[in-house]
PDB file of C-alpha atoms in Angstrom:
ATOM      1  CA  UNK N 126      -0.851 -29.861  47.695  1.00  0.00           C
ATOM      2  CA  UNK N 127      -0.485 -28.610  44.076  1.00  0.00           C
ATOM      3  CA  UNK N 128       2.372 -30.502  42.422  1.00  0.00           C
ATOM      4  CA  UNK N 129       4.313 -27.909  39.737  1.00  0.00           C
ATOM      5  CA  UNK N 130       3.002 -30.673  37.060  1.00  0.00           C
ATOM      6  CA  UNK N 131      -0.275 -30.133  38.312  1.00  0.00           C
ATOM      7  CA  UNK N 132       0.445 -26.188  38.206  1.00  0.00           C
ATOM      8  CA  UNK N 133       1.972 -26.234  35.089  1.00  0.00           C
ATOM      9  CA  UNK N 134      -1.220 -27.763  33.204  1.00  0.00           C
ATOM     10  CA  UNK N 135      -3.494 -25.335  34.768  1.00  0.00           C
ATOM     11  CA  UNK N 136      -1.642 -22.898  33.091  1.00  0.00           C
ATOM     12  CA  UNK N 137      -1.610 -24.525  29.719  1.00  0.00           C
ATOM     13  CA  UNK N 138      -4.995 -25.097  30.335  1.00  0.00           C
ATOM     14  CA  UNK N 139      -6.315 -21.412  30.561  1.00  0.00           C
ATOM     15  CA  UNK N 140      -7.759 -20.295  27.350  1.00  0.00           C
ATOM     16  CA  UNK N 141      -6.960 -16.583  26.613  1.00  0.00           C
ATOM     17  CA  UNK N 142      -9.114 -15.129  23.905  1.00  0.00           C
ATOM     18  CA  UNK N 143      -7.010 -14.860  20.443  1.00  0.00           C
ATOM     19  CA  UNK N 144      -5.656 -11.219  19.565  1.00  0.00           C
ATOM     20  CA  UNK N 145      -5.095 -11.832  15.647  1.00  0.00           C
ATOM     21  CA  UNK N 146      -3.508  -8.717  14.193  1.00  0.00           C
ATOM     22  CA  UNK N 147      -5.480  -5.076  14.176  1.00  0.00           C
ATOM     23  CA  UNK N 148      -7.545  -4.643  11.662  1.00  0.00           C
ATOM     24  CA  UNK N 149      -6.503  -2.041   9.252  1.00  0.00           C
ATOM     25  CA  UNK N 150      -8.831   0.526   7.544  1.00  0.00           C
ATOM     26  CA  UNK N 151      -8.581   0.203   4.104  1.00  0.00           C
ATOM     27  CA  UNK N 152      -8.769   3.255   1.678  1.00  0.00           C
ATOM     28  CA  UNK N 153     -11.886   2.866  -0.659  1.00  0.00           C
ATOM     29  CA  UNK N 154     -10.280   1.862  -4.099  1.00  0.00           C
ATOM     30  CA  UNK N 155     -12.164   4.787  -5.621  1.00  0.00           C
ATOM     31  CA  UNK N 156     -10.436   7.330  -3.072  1.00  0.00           C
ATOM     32  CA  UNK N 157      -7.138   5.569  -4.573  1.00  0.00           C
ATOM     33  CA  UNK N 158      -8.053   6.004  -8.183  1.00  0.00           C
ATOM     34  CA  UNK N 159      -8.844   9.840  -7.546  1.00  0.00           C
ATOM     35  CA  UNK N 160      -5.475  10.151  -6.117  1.00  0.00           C
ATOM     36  CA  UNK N 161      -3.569   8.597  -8.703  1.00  0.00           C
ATOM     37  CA  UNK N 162      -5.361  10.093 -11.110  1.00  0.00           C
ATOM     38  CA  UNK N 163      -4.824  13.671  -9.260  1.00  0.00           C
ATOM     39  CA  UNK N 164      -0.839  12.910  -9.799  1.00  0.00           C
ATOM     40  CA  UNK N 165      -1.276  12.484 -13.419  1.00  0.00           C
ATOM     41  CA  UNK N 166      -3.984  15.678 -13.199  1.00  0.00           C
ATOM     42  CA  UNK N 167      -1.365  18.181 -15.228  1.00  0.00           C
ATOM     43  CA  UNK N 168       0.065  15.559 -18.107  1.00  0.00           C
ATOM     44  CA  UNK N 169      -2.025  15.797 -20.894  1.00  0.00           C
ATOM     45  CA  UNK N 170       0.046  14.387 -23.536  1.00  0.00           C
ATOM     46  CA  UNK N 171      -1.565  10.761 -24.753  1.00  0.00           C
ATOM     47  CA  UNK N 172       0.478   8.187 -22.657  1.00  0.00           C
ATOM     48  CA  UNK N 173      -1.027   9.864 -19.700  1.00  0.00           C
ATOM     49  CA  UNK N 174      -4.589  10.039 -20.973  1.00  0.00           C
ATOM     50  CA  UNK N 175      -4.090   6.293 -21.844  1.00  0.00           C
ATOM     51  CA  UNK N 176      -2.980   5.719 -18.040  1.00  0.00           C
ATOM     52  CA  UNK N 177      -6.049   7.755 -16.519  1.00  0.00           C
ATOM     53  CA  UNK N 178      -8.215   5.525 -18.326  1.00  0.00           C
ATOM     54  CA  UNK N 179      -6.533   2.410 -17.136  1.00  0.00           C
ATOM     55  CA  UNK N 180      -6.388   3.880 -13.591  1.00  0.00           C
ATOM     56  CA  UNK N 181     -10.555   3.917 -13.627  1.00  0.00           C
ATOM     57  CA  UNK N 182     -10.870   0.495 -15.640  1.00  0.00           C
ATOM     58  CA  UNK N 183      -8.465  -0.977 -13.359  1.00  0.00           C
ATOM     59  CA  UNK N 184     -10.691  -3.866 -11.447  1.00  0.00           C
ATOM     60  CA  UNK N 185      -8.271  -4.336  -8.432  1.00  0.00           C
ATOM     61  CA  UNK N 186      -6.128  -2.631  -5.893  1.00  0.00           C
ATOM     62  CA  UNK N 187      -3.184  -4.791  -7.361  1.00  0.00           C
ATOM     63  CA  UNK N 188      -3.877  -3.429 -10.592  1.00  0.00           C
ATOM     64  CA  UNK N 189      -3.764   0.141  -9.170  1.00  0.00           C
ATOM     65  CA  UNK N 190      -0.590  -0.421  -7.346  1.00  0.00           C
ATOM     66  CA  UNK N 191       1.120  -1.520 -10.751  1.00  0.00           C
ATOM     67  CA  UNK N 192       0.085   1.143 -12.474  1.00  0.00           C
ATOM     68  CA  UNK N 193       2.872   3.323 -10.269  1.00  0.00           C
ATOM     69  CA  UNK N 194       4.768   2.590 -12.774  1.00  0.00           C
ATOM     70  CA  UNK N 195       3.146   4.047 -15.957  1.00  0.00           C
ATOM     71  CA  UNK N 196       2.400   7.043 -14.217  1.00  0.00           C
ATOM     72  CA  UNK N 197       5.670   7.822 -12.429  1.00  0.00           C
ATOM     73  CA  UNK N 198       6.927   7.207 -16.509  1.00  0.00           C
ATOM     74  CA  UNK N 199       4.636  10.316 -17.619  1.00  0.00           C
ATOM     75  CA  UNK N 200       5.501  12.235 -14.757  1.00  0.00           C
ATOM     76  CA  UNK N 201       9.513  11.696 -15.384  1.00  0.00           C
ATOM     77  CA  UNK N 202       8.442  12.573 -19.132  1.00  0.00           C
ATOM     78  CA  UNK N 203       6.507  16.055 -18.043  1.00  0.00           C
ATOM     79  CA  UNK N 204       8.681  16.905 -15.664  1.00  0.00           C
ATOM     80  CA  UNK N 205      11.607  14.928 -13.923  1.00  0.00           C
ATOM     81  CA  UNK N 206      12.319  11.638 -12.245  1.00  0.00           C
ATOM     82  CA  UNK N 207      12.710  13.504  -8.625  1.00  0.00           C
ATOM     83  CA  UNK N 208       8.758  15.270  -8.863  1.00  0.00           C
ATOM     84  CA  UNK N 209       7.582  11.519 -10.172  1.00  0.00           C
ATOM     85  CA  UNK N 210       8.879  10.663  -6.999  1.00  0.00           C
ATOM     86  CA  UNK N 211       7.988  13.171  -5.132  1.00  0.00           C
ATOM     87  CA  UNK N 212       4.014  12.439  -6.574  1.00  0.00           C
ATOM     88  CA  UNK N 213       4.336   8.666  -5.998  1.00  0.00           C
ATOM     89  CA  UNK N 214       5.796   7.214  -3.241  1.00  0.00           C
ATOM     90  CA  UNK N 215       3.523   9.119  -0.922  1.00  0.00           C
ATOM     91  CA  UNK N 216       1.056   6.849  -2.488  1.00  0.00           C
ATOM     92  CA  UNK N 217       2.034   3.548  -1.037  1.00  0.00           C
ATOM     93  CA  UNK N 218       0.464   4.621   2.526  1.00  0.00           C
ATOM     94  CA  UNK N 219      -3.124   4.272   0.219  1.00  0.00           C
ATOM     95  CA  UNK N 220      -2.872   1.014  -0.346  1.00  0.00           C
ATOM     96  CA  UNK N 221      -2.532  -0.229   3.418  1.00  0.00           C
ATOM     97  CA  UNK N 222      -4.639  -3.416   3.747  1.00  0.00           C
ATOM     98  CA  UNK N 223      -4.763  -3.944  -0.126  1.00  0.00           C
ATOM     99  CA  UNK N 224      -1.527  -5.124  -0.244  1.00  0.00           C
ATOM    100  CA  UNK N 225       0.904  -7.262   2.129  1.00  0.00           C
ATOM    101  CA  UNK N 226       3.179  -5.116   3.985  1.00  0.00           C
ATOM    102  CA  UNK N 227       6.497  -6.223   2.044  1.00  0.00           C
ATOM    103  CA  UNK N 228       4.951  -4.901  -1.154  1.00  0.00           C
ATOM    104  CA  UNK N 229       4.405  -1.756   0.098  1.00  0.00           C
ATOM    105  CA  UNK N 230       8.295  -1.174   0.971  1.00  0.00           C
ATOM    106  CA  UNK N 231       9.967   1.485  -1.005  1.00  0.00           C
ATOM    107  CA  UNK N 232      13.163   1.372  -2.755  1.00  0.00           C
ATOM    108  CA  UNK N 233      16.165   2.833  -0.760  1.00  0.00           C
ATOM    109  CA  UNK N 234      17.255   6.036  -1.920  1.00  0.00           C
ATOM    110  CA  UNK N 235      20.549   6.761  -2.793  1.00  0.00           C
ATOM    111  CA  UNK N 236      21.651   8.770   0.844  1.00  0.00           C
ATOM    112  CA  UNK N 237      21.071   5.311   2.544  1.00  0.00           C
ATOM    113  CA  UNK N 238      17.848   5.968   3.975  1.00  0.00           C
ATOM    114  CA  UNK N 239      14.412   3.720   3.192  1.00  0.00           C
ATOM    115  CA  UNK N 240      11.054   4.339   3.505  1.00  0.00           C
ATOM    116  CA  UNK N 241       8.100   2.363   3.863  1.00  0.00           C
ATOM    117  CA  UNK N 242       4.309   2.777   4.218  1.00  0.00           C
ATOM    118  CA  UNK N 243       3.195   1.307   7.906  1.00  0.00           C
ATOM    119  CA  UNK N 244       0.275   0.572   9.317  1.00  0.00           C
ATOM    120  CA  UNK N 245      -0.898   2.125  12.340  1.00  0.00           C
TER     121      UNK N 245
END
């Protein structure tokens, strides 16, 4: 007869194969350059020329991802803050397996609601 100690280490004995976390498929960086450069594609004062250039010199995704930044600036400066937006946070779902998840979050807007990129 089976004792529950006896049961118990049986159990703790079974080896189940590890499930690590699904792999994600990353965008290739260059399909991320051509996007970001694609939201810059109708500035053409210098600041954005400047940022095209660094988008295709840029030697990382990390680099890419902080270059948001410059080119929501020329967008705001063509346009408005709300179409810089509207261009860049659609972005964030491109760098999915570049980046860790928490970077990827997006600011809350002012109506309460937040966004964020997520893997599927």
């Amino acid at each position: 007869m089976n004792s529950i100690f006896d049961r118990l280490s049986s159990a703790i004995n079974v080896r189940l194969p590890f499930r690590g976390p699904t792999p994600v498929r990353r965008l290739h960086l260059s399909v991320i350059r051509k996007q970001l450069v694609n939201a810059l594609q109708d500035c053409d004062d210098p600041s954005s020329q400047r940022v095209a250039f660094e988008i295709q010199v840029a030697n990382s995704a990390q680099d890419l991802w902080l270059l948001r930044t410059d080119i929501h600036c020329c967008i705001s400066l063509a346009y408005s803050q709300e179409e810089a937006s509207a261009r860049i946070d659609p972005l964030a779902a491109s760098f999915i397996g570049w980046l860790p998840p928490h970077q990827l979050a997006t600011p809350r807007r002012p109506g309460g609601a937040s966004t964020s990129a997520r893997a599927s």
